[in-house]
Short mmCIF file of N, CA, C and O in Angstrom, two decimals:
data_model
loop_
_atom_site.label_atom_id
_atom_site.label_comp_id
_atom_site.label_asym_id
_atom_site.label_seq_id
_atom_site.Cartn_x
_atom_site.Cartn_y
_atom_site.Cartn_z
N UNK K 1 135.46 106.75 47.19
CA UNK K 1 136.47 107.76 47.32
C UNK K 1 136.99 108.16 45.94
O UNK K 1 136.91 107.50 44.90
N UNK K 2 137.55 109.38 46.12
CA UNK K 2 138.50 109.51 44.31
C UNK K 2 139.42 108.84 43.88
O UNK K 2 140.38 108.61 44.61
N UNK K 3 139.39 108.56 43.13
CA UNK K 3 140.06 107.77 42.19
C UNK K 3 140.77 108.57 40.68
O UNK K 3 140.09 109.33 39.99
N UNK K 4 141.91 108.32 40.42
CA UNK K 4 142.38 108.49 39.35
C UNK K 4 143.41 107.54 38.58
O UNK K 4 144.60 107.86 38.56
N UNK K 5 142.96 106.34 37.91
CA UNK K 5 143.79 106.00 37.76
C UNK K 5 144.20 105.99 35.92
O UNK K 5 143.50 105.77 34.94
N UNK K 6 145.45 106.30 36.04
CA UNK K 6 146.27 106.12 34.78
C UNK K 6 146.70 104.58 34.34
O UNK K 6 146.83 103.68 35.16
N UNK K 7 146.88 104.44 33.00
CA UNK K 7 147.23 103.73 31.94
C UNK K 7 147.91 103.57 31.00
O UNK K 7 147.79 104.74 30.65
N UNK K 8 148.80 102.98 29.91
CA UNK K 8 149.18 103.16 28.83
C UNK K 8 150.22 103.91 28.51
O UNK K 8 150.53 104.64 27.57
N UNK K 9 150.82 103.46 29.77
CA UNK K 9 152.24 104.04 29.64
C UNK K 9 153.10 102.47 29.60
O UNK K 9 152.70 101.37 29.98
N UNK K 10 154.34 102.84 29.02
CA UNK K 10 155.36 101.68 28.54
C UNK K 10 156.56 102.62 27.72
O UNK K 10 156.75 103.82 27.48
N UNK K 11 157.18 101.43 27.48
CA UNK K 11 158.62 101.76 26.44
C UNK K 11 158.07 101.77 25.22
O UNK K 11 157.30 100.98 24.69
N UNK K 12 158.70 103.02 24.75
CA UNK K 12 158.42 103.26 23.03
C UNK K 12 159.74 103.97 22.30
O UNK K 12 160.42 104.91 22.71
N UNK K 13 159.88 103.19 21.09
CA UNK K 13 161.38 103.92 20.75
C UNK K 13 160.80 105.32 20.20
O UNK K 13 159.62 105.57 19.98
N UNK K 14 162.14 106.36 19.98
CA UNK K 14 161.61 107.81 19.69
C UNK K 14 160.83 107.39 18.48
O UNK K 14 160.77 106.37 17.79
N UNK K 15 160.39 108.29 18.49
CA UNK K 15 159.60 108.45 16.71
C UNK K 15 157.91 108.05 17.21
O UNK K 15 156.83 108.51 16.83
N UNK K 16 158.19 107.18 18.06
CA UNK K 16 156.74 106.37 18.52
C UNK K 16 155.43 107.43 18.68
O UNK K 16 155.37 108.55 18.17
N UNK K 17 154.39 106.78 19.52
CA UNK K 17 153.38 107.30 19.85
C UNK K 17 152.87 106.26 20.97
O UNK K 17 152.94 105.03 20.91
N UNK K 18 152.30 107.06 22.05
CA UNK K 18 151.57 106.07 23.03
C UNK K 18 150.63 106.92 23.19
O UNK K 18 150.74 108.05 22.70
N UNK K 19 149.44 106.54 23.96
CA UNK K 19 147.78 106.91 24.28
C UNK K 19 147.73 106.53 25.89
O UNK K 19 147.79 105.47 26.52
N UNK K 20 147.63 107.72 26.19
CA UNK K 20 147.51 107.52 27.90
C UNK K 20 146.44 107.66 28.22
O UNK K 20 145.81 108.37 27.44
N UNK K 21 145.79 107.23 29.23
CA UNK K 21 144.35 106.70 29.81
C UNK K 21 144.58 107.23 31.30
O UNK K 21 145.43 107.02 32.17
N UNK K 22 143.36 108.07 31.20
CA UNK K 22 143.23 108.23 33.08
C UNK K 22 141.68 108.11 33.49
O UNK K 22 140.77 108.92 33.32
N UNK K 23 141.68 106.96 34.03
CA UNK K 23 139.72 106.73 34.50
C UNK K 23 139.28 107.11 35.88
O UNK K 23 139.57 106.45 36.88
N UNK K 24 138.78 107.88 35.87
CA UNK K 24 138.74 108.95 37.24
C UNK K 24 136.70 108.62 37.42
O UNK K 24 135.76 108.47 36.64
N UNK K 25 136.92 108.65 38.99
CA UNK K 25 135.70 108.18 39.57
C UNK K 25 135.29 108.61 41.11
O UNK K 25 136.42 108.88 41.50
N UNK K 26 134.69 108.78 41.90
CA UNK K 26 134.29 109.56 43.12
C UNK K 26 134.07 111.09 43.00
O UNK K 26 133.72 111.59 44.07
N UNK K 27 134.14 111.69 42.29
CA UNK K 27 133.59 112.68 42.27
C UNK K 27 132.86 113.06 40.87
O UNK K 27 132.73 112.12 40.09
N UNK K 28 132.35 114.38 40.45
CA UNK K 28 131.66 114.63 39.58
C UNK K 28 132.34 115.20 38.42
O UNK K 28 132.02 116.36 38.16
N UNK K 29 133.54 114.42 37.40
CA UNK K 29 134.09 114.83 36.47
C UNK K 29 134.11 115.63 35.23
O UNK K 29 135.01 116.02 34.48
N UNK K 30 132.24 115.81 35.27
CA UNK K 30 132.69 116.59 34.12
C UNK K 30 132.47 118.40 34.44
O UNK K 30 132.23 119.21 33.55
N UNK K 31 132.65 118.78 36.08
CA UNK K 31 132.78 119.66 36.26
C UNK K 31 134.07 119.97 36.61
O UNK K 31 134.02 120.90 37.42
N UNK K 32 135.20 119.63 36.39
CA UNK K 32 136.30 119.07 37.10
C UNK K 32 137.62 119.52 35.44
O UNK K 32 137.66 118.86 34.40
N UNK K 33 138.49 120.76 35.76
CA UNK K 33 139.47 120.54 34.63
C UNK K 33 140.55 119.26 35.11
O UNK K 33 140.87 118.72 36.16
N UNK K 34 140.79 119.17 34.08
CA UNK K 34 141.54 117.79 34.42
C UNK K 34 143.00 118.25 33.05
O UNK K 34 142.97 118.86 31.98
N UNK K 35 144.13 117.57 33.84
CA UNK K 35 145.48 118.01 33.43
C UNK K 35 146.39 116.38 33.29
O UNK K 35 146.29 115.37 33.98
N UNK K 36 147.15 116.65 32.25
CA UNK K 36 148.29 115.73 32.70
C UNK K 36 149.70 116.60 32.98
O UNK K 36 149.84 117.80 32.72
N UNK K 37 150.87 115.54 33.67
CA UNK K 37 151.24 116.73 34.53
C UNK K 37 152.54 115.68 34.21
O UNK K 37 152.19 114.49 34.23
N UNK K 38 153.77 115.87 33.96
CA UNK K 38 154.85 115.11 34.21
C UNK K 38 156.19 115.18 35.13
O UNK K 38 156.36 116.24 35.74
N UNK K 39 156.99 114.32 35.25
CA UNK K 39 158.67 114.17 36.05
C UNK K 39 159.30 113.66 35.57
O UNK K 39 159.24 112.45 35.36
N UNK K 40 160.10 114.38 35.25
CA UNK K 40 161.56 112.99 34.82
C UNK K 40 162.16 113.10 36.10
O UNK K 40 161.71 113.86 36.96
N UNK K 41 163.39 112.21 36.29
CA UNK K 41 164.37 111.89 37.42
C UNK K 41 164.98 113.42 37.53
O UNK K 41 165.16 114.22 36.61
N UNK K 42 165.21 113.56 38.75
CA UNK K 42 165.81 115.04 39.36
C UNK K 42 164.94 116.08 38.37
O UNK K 42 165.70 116.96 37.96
N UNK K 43 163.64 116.24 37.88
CA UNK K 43 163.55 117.31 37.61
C UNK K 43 162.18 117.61 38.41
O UNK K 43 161.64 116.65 38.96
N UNK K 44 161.47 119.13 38.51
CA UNK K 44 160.00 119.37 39.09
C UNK K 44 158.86 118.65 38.35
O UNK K 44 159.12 118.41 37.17
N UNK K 45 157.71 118.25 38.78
CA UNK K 45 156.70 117.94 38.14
C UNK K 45 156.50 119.74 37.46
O UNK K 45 156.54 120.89 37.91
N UNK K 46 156.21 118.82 35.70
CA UNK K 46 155.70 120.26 34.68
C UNK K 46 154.15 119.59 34.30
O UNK K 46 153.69 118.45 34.28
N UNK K 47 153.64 120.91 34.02
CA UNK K 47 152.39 120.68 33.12
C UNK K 47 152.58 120.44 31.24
O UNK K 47 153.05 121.17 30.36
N UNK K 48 152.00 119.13 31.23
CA UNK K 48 152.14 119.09 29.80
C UNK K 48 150.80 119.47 29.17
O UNK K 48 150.86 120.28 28.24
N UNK K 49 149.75 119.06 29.48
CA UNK K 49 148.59 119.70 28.87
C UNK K 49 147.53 119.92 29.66
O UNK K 49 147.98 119.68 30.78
N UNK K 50 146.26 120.25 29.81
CA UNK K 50 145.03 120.79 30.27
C UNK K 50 144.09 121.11 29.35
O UNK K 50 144.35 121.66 28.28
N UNK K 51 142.44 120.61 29.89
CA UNK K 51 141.53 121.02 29.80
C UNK K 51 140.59 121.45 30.36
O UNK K 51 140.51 121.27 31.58
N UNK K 52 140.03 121.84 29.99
CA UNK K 52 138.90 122.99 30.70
C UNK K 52 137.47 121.89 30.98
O UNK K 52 137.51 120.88 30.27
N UNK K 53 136.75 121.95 31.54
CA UNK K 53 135.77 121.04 32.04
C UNK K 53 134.54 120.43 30.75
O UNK K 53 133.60 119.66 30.93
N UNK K 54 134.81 120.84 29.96
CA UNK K 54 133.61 120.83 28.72
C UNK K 54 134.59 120.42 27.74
O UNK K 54 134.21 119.80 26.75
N UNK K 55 136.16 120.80 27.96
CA UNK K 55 136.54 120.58 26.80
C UNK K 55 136.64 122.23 25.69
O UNK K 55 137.11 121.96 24.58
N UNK K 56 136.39 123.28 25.81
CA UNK K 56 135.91 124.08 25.14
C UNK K 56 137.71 124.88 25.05
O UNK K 56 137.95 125.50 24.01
N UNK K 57 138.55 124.84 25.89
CA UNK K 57 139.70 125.08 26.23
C UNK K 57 140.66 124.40 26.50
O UNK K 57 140.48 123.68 27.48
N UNK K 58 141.76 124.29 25.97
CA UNK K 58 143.17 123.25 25.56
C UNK K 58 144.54 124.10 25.64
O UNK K 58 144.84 125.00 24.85
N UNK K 59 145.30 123.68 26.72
CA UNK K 59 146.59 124.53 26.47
C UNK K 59 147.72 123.14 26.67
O UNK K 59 147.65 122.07 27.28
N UNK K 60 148.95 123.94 25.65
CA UNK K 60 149.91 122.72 26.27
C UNK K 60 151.32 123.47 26.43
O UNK K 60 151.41 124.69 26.37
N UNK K 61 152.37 122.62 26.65
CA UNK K 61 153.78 123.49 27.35
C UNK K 61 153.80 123.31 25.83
O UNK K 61 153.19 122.64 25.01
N UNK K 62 154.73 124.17 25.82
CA UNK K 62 155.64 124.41 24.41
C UNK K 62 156.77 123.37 24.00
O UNK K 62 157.35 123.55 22.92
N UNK K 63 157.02 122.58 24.59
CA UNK K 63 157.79 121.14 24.61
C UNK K 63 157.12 120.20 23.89
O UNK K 63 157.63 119.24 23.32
N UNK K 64 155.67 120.55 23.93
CA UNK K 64 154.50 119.10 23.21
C UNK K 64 154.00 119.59 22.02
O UNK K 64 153.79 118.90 21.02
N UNK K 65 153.74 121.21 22.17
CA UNK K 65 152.90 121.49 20.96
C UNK K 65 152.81 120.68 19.70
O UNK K 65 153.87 120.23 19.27
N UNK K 66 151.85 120.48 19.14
CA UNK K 66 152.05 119.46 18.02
C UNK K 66 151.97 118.33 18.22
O UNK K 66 151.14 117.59 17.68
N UNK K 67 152.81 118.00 19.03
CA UNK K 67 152.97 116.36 19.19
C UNK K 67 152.23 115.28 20.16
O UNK K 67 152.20 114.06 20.33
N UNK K 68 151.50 116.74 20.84
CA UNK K 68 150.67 115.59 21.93
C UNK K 68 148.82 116.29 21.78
O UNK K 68 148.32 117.36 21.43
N UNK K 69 148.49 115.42 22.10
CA UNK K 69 146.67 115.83 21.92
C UNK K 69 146.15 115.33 23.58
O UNK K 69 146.18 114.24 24.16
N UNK K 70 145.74 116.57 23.95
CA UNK K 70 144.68 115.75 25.07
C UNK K 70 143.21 115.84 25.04
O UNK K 70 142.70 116.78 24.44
N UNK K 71 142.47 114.96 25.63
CA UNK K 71 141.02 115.17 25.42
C UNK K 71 140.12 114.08 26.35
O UNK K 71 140.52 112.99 26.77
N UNK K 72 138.86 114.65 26.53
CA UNK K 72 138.28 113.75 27.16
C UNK K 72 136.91 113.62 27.05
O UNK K 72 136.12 114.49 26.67
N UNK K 73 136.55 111.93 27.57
CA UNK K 73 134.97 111.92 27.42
C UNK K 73 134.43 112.10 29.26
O UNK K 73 134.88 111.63 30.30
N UNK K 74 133.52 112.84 28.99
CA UNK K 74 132.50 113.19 30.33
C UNK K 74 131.70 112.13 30.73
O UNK K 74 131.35 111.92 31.89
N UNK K 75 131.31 111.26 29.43
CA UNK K 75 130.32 110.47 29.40
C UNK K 75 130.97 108.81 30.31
O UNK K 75 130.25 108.21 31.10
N UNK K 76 132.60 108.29 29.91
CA UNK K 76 133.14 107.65 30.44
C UNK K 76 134.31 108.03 31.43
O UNK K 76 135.25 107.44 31.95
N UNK K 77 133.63 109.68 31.42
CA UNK K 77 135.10 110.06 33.01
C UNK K 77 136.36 109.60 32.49
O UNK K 77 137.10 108.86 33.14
N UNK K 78 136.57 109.94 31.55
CA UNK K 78 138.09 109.62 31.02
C UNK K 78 138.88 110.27 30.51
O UNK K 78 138.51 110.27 29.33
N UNK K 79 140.01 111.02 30.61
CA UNK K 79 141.03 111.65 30.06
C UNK K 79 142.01 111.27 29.38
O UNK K 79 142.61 110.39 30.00
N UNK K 80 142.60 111.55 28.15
CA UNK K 80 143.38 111.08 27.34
C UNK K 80 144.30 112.13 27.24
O UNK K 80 144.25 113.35 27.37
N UNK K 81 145.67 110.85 26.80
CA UNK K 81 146.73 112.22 26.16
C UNK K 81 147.26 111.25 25.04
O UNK K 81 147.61 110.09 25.25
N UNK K 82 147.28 111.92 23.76
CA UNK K 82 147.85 110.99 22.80
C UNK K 82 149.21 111.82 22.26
O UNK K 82 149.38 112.99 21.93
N UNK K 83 150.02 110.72 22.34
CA UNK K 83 151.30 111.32 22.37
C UNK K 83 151.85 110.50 21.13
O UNK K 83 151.77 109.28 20.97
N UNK K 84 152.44 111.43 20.27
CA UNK K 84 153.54 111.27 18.86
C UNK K 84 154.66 111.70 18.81
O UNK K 84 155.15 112.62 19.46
N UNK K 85 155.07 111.13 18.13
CA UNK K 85 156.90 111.92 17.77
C UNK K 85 157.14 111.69 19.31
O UNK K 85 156.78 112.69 19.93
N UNK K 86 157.53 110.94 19.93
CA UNK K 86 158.01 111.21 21.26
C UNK K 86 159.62 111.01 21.24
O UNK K 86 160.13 110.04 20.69
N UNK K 87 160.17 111.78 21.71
CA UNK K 87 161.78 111.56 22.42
C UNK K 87 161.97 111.23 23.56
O UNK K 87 161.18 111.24 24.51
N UNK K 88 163.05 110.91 23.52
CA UNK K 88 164.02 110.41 24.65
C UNK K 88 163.49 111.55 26.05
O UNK K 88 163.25 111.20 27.21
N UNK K 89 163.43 112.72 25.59
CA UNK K 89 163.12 113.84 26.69
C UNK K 89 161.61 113.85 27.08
O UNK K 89 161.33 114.63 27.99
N UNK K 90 160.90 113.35 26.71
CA UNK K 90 159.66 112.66 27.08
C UNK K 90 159.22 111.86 28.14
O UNK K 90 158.19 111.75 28.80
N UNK K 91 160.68 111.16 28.10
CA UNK K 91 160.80 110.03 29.57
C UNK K 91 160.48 110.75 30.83
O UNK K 91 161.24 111.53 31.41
N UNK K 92 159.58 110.49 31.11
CA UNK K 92 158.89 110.53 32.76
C UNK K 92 157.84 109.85 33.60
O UNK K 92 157.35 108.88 33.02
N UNK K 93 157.43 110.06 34.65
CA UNK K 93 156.17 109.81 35.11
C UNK K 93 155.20 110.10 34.70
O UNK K 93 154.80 110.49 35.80
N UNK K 94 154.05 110.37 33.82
CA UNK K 94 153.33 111.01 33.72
C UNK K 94 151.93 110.44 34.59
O UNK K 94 151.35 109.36 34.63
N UNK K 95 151.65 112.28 35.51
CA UNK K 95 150.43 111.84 36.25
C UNK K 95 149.10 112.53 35.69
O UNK K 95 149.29 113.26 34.73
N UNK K 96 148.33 112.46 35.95
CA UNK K 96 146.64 112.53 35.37
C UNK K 96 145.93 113.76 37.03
O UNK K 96 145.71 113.58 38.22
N UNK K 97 145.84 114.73 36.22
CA UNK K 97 145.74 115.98 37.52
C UNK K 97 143.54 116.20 37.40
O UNK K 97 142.88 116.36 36.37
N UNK K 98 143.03 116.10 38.83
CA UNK K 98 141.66 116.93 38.37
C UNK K 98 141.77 117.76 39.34
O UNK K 98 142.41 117.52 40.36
N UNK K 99 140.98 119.09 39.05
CA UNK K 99 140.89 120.65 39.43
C UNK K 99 139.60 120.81 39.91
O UNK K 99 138.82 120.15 39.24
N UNK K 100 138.98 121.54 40.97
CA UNK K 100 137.68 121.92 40.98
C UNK K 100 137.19 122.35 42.19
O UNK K 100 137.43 121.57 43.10
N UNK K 101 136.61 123.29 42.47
CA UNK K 101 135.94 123.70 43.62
C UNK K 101 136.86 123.37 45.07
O UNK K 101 136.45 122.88 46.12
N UNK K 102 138.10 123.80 44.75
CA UNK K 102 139.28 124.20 45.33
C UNK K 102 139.57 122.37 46.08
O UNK K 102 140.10 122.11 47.16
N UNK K 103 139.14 121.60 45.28
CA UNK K 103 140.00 120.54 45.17
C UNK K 103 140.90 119.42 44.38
O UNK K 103 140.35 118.57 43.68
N UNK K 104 142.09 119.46 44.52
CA UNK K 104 143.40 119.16 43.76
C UNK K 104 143.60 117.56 43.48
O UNK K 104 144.53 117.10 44.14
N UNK K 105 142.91 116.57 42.61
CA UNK K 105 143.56 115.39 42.73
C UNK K 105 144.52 114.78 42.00
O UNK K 105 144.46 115.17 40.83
N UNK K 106 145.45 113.93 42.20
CA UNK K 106 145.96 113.17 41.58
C UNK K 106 146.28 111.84 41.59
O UNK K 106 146.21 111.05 42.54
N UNK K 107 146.60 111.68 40.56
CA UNK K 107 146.78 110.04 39.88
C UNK K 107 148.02 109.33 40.64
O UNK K 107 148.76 110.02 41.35
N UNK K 108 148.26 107.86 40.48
CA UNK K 108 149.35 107.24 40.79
C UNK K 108 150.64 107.77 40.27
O UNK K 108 151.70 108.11 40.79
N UNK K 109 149.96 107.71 38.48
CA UNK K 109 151.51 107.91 37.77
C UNK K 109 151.32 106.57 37.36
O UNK K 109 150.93 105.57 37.97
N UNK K 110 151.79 106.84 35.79
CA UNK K 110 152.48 105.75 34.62
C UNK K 110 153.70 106.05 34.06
O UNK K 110 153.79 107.07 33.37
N UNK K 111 154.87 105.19 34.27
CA UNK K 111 155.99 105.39 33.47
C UNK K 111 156.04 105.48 32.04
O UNK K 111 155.72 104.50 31.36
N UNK K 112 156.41 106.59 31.48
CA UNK K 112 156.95 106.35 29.91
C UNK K 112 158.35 106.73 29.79
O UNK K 112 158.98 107.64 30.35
N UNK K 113 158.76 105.70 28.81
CA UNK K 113 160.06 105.51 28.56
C UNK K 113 160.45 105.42 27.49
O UNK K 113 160.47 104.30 26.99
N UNK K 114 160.97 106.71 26.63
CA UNK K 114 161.23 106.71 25.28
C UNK K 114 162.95 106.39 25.06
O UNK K 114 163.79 107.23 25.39
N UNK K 115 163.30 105.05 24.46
CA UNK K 115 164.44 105.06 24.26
C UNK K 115 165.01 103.94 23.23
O UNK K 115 164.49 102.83 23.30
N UNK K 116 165.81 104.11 22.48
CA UNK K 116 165.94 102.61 21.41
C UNK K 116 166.70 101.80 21.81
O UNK K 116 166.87 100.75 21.18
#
């Protein structure tokens, strides 16, 4: 069955950097855009970044620009988000999104928690 699971989330004081991991399996990933997607408490799940199935296309919210990188290997079905400079406003769930042939999956969710 599909699988998405996330990683590498934890407490980091601001300034930090963490590397999030999503290892996705049951279906055929590298036809598949794949997103990370976040929540903080009382707010909507937002899109923080996306890629396009090859990789050839990268967008992010205007909240990360700069500070976060996503990317992935096809070869180990894996999606990354590497995250710097993080703040306090950073703090959320972050989940691990795949797209494709009008089906929507998602991840558990890893907590990050930026705070000193």
């Amino acid at each position: 069955q599909v699988q998405l699971v996330e990683s590498g989330g934890g407490l980091v004081q601001p300034g930090g950097s963490l590397r999030l991991s999503c290892a996705a399996s049951g279906f055929t990933f590298s036809s598949y855009a794949m997103s990370w997607y976040r929540q903080a408490p009382g707010k909507e799940r937002e899109l923080v970044a996306a890629i396009s199935s090859g990789g050839g296309r990268i967008n992010y919210a205007d909240s990360v620009k700069g500070r976060f990188t996503i990317s992935r290997d096809n070869v180990d079905k894996t999606v990354y988000l590497q995250m710097n400079s993080l703040k306090p406003e950073d703090t959320a769930v972050y989940y691990c999104n795949a797209y494709g042939y009008g089906n929507n999956y998602w991840g558990q969710g890893t907590q990050v928690t930026v705070s000193s």
